[in-house]
XYZ file of C-alpha atoms in Angstrom:
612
model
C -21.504 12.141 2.597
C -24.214 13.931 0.542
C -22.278 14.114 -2.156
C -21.797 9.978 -2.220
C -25.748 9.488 -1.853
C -26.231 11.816 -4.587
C -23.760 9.784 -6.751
C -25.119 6.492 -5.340
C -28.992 7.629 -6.347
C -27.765 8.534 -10.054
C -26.686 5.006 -10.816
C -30.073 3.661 -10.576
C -31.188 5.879 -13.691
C -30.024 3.480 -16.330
C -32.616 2.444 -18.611
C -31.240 -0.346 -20.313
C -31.377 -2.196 -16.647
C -34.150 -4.376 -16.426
C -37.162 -3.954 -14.296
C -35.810 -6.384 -11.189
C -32.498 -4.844 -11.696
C -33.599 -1.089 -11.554
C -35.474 -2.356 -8.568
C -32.932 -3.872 -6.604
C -30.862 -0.640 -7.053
C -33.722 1.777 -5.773
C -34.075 -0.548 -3.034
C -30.325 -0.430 -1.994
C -30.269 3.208 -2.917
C -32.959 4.019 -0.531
C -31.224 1.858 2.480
C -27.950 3.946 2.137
C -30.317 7.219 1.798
C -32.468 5.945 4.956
C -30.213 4.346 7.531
C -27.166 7.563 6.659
C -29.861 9.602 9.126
C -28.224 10.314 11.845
C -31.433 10.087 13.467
C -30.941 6.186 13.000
C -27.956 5.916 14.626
C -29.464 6.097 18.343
C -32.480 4.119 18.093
C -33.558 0.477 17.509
C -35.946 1.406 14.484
C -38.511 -1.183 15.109
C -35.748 -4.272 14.991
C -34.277 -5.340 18.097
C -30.234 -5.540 18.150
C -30.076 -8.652 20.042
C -32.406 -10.617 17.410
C -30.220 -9.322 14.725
C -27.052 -10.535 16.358
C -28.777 -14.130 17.050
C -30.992 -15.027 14.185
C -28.473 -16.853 12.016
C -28.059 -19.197 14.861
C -29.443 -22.651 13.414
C -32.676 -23.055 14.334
C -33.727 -19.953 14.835
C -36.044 -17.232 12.894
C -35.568 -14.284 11.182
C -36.603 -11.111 12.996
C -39.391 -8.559 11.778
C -38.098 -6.133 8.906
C -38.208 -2.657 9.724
C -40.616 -1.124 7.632
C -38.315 0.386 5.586
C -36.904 -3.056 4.309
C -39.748 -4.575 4.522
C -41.290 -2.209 1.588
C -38.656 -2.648 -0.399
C -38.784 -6.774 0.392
C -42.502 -6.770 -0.973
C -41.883 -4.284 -4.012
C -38.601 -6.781 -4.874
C -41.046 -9.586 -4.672
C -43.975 -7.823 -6.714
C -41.130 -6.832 -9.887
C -39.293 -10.236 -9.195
C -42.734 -12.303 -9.923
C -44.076 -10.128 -12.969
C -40.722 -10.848 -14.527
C -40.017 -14.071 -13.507
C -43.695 -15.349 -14.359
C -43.016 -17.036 -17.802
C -40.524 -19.723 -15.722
C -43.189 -21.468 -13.797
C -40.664 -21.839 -10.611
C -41.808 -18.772 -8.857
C -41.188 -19.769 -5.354
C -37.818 -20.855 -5.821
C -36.379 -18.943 -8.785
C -37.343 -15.542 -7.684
C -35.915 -14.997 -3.999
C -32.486 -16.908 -5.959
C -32.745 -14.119 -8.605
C -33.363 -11.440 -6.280
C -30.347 -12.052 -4.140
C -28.482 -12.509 -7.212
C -29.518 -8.831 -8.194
C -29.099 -6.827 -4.482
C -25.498 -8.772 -4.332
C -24.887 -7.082 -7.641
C -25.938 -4.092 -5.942
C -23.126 -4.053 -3.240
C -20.118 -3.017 -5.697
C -21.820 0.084 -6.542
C -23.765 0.953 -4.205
C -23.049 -0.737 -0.825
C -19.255 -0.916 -0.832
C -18.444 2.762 -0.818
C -20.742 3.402 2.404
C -17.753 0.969 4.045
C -15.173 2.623 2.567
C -15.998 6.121 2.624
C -14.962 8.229 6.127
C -17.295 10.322 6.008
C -20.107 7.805 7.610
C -19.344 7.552 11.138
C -19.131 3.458 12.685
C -23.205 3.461 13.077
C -24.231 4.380 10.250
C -22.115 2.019 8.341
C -23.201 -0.580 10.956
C -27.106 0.683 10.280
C -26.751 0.291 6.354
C -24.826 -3.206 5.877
C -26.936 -4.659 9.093
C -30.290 -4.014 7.461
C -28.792 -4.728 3.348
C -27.583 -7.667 4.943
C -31.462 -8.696 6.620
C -33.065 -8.110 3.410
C -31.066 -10.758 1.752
C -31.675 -13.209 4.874
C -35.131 -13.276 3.991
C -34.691 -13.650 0.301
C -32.395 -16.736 0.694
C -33.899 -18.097 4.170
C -37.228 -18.645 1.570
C -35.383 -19.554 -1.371
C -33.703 -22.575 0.445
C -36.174 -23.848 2.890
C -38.543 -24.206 -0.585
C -35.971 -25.762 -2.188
C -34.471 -28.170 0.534
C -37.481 -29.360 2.378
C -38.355 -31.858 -0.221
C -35.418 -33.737 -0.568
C -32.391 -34.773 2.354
C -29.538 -35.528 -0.020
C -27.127 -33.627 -0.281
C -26.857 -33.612 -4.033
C -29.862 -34.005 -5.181
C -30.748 -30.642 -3.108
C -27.738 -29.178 -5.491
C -29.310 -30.536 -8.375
C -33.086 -29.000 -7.819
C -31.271 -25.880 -7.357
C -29.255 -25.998 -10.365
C -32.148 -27.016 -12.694
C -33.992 -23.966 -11.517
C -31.540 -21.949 -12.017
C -31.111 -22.912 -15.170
C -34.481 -22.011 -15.922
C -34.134 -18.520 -15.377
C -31.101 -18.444 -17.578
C -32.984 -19.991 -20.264
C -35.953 -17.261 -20.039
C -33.751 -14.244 -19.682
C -31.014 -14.910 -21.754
C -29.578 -15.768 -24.562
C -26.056 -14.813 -24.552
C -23.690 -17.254 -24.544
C -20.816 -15.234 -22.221
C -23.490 -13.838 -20.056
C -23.355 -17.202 -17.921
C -19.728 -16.910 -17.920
C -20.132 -12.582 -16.694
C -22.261 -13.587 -14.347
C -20.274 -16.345 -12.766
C -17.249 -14.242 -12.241
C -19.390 -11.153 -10.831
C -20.454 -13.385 -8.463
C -16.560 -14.460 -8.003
C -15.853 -10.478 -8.092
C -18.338 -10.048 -5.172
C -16.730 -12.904 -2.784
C -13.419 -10.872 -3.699
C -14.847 -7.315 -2.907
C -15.878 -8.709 0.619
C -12.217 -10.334 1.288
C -10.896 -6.771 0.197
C -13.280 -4.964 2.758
C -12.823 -7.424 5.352
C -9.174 -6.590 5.061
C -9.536 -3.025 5.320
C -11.672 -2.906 8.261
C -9.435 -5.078 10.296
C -7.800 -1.637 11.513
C -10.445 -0.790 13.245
C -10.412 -4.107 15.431
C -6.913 -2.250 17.015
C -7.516 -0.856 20.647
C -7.628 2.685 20.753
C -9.788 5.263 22.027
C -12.975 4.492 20.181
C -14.125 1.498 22.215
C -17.458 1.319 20.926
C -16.114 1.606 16.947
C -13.590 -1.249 18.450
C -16.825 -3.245 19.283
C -19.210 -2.393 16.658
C -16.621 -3.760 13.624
C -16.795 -7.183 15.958
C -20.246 -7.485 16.979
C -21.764 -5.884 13.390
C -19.489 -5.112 10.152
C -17.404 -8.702 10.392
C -20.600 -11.197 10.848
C -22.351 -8.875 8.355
C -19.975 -9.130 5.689
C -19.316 -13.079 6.617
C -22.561 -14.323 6.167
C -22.630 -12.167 2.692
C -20.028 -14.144 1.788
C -22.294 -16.996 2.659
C -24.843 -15.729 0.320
C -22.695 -15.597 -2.647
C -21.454 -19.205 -1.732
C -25.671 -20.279 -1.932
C -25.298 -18.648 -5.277
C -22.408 -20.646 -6.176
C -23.965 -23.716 -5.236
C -26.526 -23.046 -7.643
C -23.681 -22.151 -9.795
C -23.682 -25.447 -12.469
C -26.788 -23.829 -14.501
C -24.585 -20.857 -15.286
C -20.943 -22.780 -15.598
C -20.102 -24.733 -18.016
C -18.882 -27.585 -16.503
C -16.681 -28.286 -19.597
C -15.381 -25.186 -19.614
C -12.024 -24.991 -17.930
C -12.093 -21.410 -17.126
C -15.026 -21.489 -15.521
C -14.498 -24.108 -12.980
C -11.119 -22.594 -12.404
C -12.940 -19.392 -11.433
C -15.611 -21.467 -9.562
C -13.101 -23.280 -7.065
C -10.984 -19.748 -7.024
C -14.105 -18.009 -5.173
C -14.717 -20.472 -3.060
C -11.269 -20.728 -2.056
C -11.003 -17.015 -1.598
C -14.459 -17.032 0.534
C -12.770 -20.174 2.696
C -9.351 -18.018 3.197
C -11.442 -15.270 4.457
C -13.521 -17.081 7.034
C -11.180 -19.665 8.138
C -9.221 -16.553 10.928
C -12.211 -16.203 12.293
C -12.971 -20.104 13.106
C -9.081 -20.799 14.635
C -9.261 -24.764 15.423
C -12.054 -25.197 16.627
C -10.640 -26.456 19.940
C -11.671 -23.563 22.104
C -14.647 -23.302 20.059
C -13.673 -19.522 19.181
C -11.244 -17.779 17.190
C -8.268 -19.020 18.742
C -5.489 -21.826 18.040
C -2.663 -23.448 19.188
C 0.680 -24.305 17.987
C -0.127 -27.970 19.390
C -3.304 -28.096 18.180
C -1.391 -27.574 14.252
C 0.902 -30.495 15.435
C -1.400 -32.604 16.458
C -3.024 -31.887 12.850
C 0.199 -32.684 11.062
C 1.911 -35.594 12.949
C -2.523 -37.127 13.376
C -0.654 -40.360 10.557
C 2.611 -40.695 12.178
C 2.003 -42.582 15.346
C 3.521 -45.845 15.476
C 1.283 -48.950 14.585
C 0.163 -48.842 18.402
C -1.305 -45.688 17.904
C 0.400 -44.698 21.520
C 3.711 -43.286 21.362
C 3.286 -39.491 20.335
C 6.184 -38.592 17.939
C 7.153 -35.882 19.748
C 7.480 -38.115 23.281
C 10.837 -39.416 24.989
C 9.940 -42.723 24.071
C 9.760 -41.816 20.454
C 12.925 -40.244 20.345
C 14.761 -43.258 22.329
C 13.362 -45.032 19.581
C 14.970 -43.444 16.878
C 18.040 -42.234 18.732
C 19.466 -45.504 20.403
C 22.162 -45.440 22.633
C 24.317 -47.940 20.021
C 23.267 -49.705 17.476
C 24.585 -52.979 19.387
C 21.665 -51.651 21.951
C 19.577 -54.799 23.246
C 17.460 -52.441 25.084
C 13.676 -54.000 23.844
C 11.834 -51.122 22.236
C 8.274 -53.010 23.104
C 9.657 -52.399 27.152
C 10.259 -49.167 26.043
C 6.862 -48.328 25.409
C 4.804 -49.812 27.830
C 6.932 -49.157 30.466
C 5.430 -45.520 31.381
C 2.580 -43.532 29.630
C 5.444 -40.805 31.437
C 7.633 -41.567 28.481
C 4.747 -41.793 25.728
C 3.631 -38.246 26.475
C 4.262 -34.936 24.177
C 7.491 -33.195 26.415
C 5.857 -30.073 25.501
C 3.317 -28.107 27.285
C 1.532 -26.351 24.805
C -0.931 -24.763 26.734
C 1.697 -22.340 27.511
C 0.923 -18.504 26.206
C 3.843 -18.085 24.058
C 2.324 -21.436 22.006
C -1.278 -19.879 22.029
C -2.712 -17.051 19.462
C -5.997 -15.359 20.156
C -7.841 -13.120 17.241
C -8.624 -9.557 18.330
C -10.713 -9.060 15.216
C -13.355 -12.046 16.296
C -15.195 -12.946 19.289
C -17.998 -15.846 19.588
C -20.830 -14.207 17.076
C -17.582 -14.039 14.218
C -16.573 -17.473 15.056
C -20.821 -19.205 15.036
C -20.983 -16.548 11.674
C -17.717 -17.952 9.644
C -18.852 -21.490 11.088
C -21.916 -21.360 8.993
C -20.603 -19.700 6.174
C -17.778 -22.591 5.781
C -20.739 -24.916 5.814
C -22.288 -23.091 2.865
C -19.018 -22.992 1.110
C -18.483 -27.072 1.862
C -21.858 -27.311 0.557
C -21.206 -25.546 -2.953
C -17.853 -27.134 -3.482
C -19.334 -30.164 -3.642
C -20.281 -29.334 -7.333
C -16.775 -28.701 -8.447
C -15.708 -32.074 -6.788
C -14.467 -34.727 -9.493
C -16.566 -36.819 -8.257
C -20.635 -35.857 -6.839
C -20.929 -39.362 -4.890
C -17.831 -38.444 -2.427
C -18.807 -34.935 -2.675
C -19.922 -34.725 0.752
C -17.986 -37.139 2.416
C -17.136 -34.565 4.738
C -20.388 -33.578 5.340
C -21.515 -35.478 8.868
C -18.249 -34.105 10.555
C -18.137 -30.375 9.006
C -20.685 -29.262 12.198
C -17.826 -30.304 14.405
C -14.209 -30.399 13.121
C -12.304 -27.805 11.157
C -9.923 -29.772 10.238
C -12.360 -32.255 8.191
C -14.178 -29.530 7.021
C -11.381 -27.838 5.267
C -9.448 -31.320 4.410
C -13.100 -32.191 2.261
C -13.411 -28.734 0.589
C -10.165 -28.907 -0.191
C -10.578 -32.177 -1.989
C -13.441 -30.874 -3.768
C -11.908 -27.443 -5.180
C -8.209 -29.159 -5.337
C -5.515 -28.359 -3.162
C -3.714 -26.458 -5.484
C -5.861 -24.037 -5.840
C -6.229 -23.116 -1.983
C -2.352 -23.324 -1.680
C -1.620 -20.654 -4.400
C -4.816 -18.349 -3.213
C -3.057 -18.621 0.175
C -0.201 -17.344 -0.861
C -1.797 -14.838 -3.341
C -3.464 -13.535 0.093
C -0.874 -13.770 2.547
C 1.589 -11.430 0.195
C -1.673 -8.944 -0.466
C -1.424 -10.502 -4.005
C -4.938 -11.453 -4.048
C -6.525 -10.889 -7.879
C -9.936 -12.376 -9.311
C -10.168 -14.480 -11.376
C -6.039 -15.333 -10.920
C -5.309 -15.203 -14.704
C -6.779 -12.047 -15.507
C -4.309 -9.590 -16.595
C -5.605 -6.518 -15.822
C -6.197 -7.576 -12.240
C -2.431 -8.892 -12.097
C -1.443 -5.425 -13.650
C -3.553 -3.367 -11.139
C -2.240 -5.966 -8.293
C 1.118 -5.369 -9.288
C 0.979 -1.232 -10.119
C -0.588 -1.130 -6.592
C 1.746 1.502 -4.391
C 3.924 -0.042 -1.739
C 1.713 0.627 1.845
C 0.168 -0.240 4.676
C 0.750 -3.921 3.460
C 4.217 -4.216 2.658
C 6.706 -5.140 4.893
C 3.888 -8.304 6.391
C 7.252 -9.331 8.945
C 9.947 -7.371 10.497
C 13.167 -9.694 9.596
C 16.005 -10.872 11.877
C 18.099 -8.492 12.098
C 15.995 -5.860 10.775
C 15.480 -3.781 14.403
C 19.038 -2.627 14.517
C 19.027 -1.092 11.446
C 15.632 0.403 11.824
C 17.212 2.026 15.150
C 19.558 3.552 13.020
C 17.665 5.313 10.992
C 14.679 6.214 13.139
C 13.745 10.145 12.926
C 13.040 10.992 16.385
C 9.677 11.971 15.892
C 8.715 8.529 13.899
C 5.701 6.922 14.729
C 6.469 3.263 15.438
C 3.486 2.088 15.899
C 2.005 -0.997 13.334
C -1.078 0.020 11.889
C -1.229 -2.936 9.753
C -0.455 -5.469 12.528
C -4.263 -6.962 13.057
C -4.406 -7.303 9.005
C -0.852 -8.863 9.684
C -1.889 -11.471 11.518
C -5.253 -12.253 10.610
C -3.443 -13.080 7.078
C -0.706 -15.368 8.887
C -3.377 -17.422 10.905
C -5.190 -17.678 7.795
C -2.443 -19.024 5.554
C -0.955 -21.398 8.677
C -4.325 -23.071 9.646
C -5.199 -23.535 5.777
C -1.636 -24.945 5.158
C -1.369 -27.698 8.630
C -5.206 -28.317 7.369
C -5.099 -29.497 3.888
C -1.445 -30.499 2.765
C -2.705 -34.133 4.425
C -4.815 -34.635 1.399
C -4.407 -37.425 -0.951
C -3.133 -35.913 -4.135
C -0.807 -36.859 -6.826
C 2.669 -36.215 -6.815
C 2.405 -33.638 -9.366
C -0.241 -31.944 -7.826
C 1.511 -32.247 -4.288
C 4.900 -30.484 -5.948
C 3.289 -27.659 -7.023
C 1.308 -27.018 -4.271
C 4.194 -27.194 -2.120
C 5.596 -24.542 -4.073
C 3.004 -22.043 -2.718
C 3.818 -23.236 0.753
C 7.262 -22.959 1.272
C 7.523 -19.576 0.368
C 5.287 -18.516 2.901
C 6.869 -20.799 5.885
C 10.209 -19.384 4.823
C 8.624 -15.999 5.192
C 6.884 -16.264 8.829
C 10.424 -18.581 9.972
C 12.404 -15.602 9.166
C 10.182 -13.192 11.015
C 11.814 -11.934 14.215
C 8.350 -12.369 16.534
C 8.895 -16.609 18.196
C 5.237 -17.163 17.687
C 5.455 -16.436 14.003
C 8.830 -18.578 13.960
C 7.116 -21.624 15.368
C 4.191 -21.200 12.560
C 6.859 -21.014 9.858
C 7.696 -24.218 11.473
C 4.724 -26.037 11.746
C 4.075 -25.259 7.842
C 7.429 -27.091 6.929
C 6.589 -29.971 9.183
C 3.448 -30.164 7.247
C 4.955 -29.951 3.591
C 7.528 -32.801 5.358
C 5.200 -34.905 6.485
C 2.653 -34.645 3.133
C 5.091 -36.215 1.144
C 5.619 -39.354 3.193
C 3.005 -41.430 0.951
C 5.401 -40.901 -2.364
C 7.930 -43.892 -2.462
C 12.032 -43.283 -3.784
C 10.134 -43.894 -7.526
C 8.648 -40.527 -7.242
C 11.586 -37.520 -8.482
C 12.695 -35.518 -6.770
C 10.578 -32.756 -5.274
C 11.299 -29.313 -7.317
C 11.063 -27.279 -4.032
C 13.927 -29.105 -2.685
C 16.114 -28.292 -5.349
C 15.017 -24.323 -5.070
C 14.304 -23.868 -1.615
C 16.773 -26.177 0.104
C 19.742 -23.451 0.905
C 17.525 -21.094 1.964
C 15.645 -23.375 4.192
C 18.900 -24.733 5.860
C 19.893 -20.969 6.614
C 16.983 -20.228 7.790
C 16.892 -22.675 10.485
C 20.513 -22.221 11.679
C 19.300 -18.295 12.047
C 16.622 -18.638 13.802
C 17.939 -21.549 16.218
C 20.933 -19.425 16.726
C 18.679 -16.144 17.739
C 15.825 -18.166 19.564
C 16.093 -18.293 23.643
C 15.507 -20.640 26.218
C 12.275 -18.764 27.241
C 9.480 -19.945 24.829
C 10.237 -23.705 24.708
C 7.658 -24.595 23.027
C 8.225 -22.811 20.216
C 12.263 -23.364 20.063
C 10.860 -27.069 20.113
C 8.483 -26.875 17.483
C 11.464 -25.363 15.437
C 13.644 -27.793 16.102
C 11.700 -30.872 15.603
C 10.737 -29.771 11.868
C 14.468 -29.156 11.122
C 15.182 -32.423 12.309
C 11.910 -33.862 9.672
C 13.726 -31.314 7.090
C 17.502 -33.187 7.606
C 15.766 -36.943 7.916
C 13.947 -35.522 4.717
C 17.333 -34.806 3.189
C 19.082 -37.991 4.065
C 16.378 -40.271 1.918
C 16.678 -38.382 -0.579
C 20.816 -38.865 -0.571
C 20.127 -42.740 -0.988
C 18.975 -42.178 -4.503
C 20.879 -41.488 -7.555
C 20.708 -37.989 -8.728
C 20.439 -36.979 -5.333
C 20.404 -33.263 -4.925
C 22.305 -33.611 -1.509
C 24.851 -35.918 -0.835
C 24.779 -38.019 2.301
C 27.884 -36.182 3.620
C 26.513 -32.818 2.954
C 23.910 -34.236 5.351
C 26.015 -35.440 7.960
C 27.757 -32.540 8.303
C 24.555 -30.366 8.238
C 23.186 -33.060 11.255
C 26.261 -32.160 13.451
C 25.928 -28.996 12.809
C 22.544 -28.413 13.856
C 22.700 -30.541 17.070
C 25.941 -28.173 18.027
C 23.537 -25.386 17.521
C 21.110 -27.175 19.703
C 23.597 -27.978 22.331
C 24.373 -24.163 22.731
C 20.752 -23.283 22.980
């Protein structure tokens, strides 16, 4: 540990840094070197614990700075002003700069504190607690100056923007450096998702209740609401991108996206109003457009399926009767309160879930400059306090759903590089050693053969299982969320692309729960390509993915039991979407599967069914 304070003190020595720069450095320097006391550990310091835990609650104020942080906030502010003074936006432009300059600080100086074993839980908690309250009070002032004048949403991006741009024009002249600094900013948001990921071990029960606890309560809203901070940054953003630029905005919407995937685990669906979700909750998100014109009979009811399934097709049974003959018959069948149906987050509890709630605000907020269009920007906006599902259908319109799709997938397969098109990051992605991420499912089929050839002494115990999951809720809520949005077909296609693979994935998985999401992810491609007519081709995921999807749901039908209805249910239903899907398709010329491949497919899969 001396050793890494030592190395973290020389790298503020540089003297081509600039003044704010070399201050922001000694300031994060001498937090590390401060708060690494043991002596810190065991008492409050002058803050109180429970303030620090509550003050990004909205309304509410920042607590006193210990006196340690609060030196280094005046000294920041003294350097940041003598600098800064030739840009005549003091009040604004200098906390924004500052923040800018301590998040640069984290990479080097921050990051290996996390990352390092030789600080014990509370000093780690000690350090990124108090790095984390001196940037609270550098943005808290930056944006209450900046948004108390005006109430619209973009015209509070554009005062932001033009000040930003002013410090740009008065400290630099480089035409890449607005580019650099767009994609450290980018790297940052990346650095967090890759430390987020790594301490999701320590959310695992074990002995060490209190380290259990203290990555909860401290390291996961700490590291959230940084995320926040670059996402203020972002949304700031259009005076250093180039708005023409194509790269640019591509890395833009790819941080954001990245900074959405990370915080969206930790929100569920907002229906407990914690970090959980439910199977039904994801249906109810996917199947919200295909009620009948009453808006009464639930797809997944009796009377729905009477309605499509009639006893002959000489029936003169009156459908209208049907319906309004019991709201029995116009329920879901499925319960899906049940437990099997229901996933809970170990690595949250109700200070992640208020934390990642505000950050997604402040990444709705900043997407809203790489939306095509600024008026509908914020569409979104007067529902995003309430609904997940809005929230993350509007930024998803605003970055494009293409983009959140493939980072999804980039994620959920530990693939995750920034920016995306970099080579060296694919290289270093791809060179990585195969670990504690690889295999993210255990296969059907897979636990015989792992009997087999299990040493006797073999630990079988998961210590990637929390990281696991926490990447599987992220990639199903994102997936049931979004894939609703308007898009073209193009756009649609090649998102879908990045879906599939994934469903495919969690559907062949040998845990039910994960079968069901798999599930719920095809239902959702299914249903997102209802608004394209027969005009529209063919989809090119149905041409690559189509024999593997069919297999995949005769396996897992085959192996499922009669236990966890719910989820057999859920299963079943989208391979019946996936076969109706199938059979439009065969009405078309150049139809990749003919209508008796279909049939026989159909009787098939209700045989399978039948045996169930």
């Amino acid at each position: 540990m001396t050793a890494l304070i030592s190395t973290i003190s020389s790298t503020t020595t540089d003297n081509s840094q600039s003044s704010l720069e070399a201050a922001a450095q000694k300031a994060c320097a001498s937090l590390v070197k401060h708060y690494s006391d043991p002596i810190h550990h065991h008492t409050n310091d002058g803050d109180d614990v429970n303030e620090l835990e509550q003050f990004h609650d909205e309304g509410s104020s920042l607590p006193c700075l210990p006196p340690v942080c609060e030196f280094w906030y005046r000294k920041l502010l003294e350097v940041g002003s003598s600098e800064l003074a030739i840009c005549n936006e003091s009040d604004t432009i200098i906390p924004l700069a500052i923040t800018q300059e301590l998040l640069y600080c984290y990479e080097s100086i921050i990051r290996p504190v996390l990352i390092d074993s030789a600080f014990s839980i509370n000093g780690v908690v000690k350090v990124i607690e108090h790095y984390e309250l001196l940037l609270a009070y550098f943005v808290r002032n930056a944006t209450e100056h900046n948004f108390s004048t005006t109430t619209a949403s973009c015209d509070n991006i554009d005062g932001v923007v033009k000040n930003l741009d002013k410090e740009h024009t008065c400290n630099n002249n480089d035409e890449n450096s607005d580019s650099d600094e767009l994609l450290q900013i980018g790297g940052i948001i990346y650095s967090f998702s890759q430390d987020i990921s790594h301490w999701m071990s320590k959310t695992i029960p074990n002995d060490d209740i209190n380290a259990t606890n203290k990555t909860k309560d401290k390291v996961f809203p700490c590291l959230l609401r940084l995320v926040g901070y670059c996402a203020t940054l972002l949304s700031s953003s259009q005076g250093i991108m180039d708005v023409n630029n194509k790269s640019d905005v591509t890395a833009f919407k790819e941080a954001l996206s990245i900074a959405t995937v990370i915080c969206v685990p930790f929100v569920g669906d907002w229906t407990f109003k914690s970090e959980k979700f439910s199977i039904g909750t994801l249906m109810d998100w996917i199947l919200e457009g295909s009620k009948d014109v009453t808006k009464i009979c639930n797809p997944m009811s009796i009377a729905a399926a009477l309605k499509y399934c009639s006893p002959s097709p000489y029936s003169v049974m009156d459908d209208s009767d049907l319906m309004s003959s019991s709201s029995f018959m116009q329920r879901p069948v499925i319960d899906w309160s049940a437990r099997s149906a229901n996933f809970i987050a170990p690595w949250s509890d109700c200070l992640g879930f208020r934390t990642a709630v505000g950050v997604l605000k402040q990444i709705h907020t900043a997407s809203g400059i790489a939306s095509p269009s600024r008026e509908n920007a914020h569409d979104g906006n007067e529902h995003s306090s309430t609904d997940i599902l809005l929230l993350l259908q509007s930024i998803s319109r605003n970055v494009g759903v293409q983009v959140i799709t493939s980072t999804v997938r980039a994620f959920f397969y530990a693939r995750l590089s920034y920016p995306s098109n970099s080579v060296s990051n694919v290289i270093d992605v791809a060179s990585k050693p195969v670990g504690s991420y690889i295999p993210l499912v255990r296969r059907i089929g897979d636990e015989k053969r792992e009997l087999e050839n299990q040493k006797p002494d073999a630990d079988t115990s998961d210590l990637t299982k929390e990281h696991n999951r926490f990447r599987v809720s992220a990639a199903t809520l994102i997936f049931c969320a979004v894939l609703s949005q308007h898009s073209s077909f193009e756009a649609r296609d090649s998102a879908l692309s990045d879906v599939i693979p994934v469903a495919l994935t969690l559907l062949d998985d040998v845990q039910s729960f994960h079968q069901g999401l798999g599930a719920a992810i095809i239902l959702s491609a299914i249903e997102s390509l209802s608004p394209f007519g027969p005009a529209t081709p063919t989809p090119a995921f149905v041409a690559k993915f189509n024999p593997f999807l069919t297999s995949a749901f005769e396996t897992v039908i085959q192996h499922s039991g009669r236990e966890e209805a719910p989820l057999i249910t859920a299963i079943c239903f989208a391979q019946s979407k996936w076969i109706h899907y199938l059979s439009t398709l065969s009405q078309y010329p150049n139809c990749i599967v003919p209508q008796a491949t279909v049939n026989a497919l159909a009787r098939k899969a209700t045989a399978d069914m039948m045996h169930r």
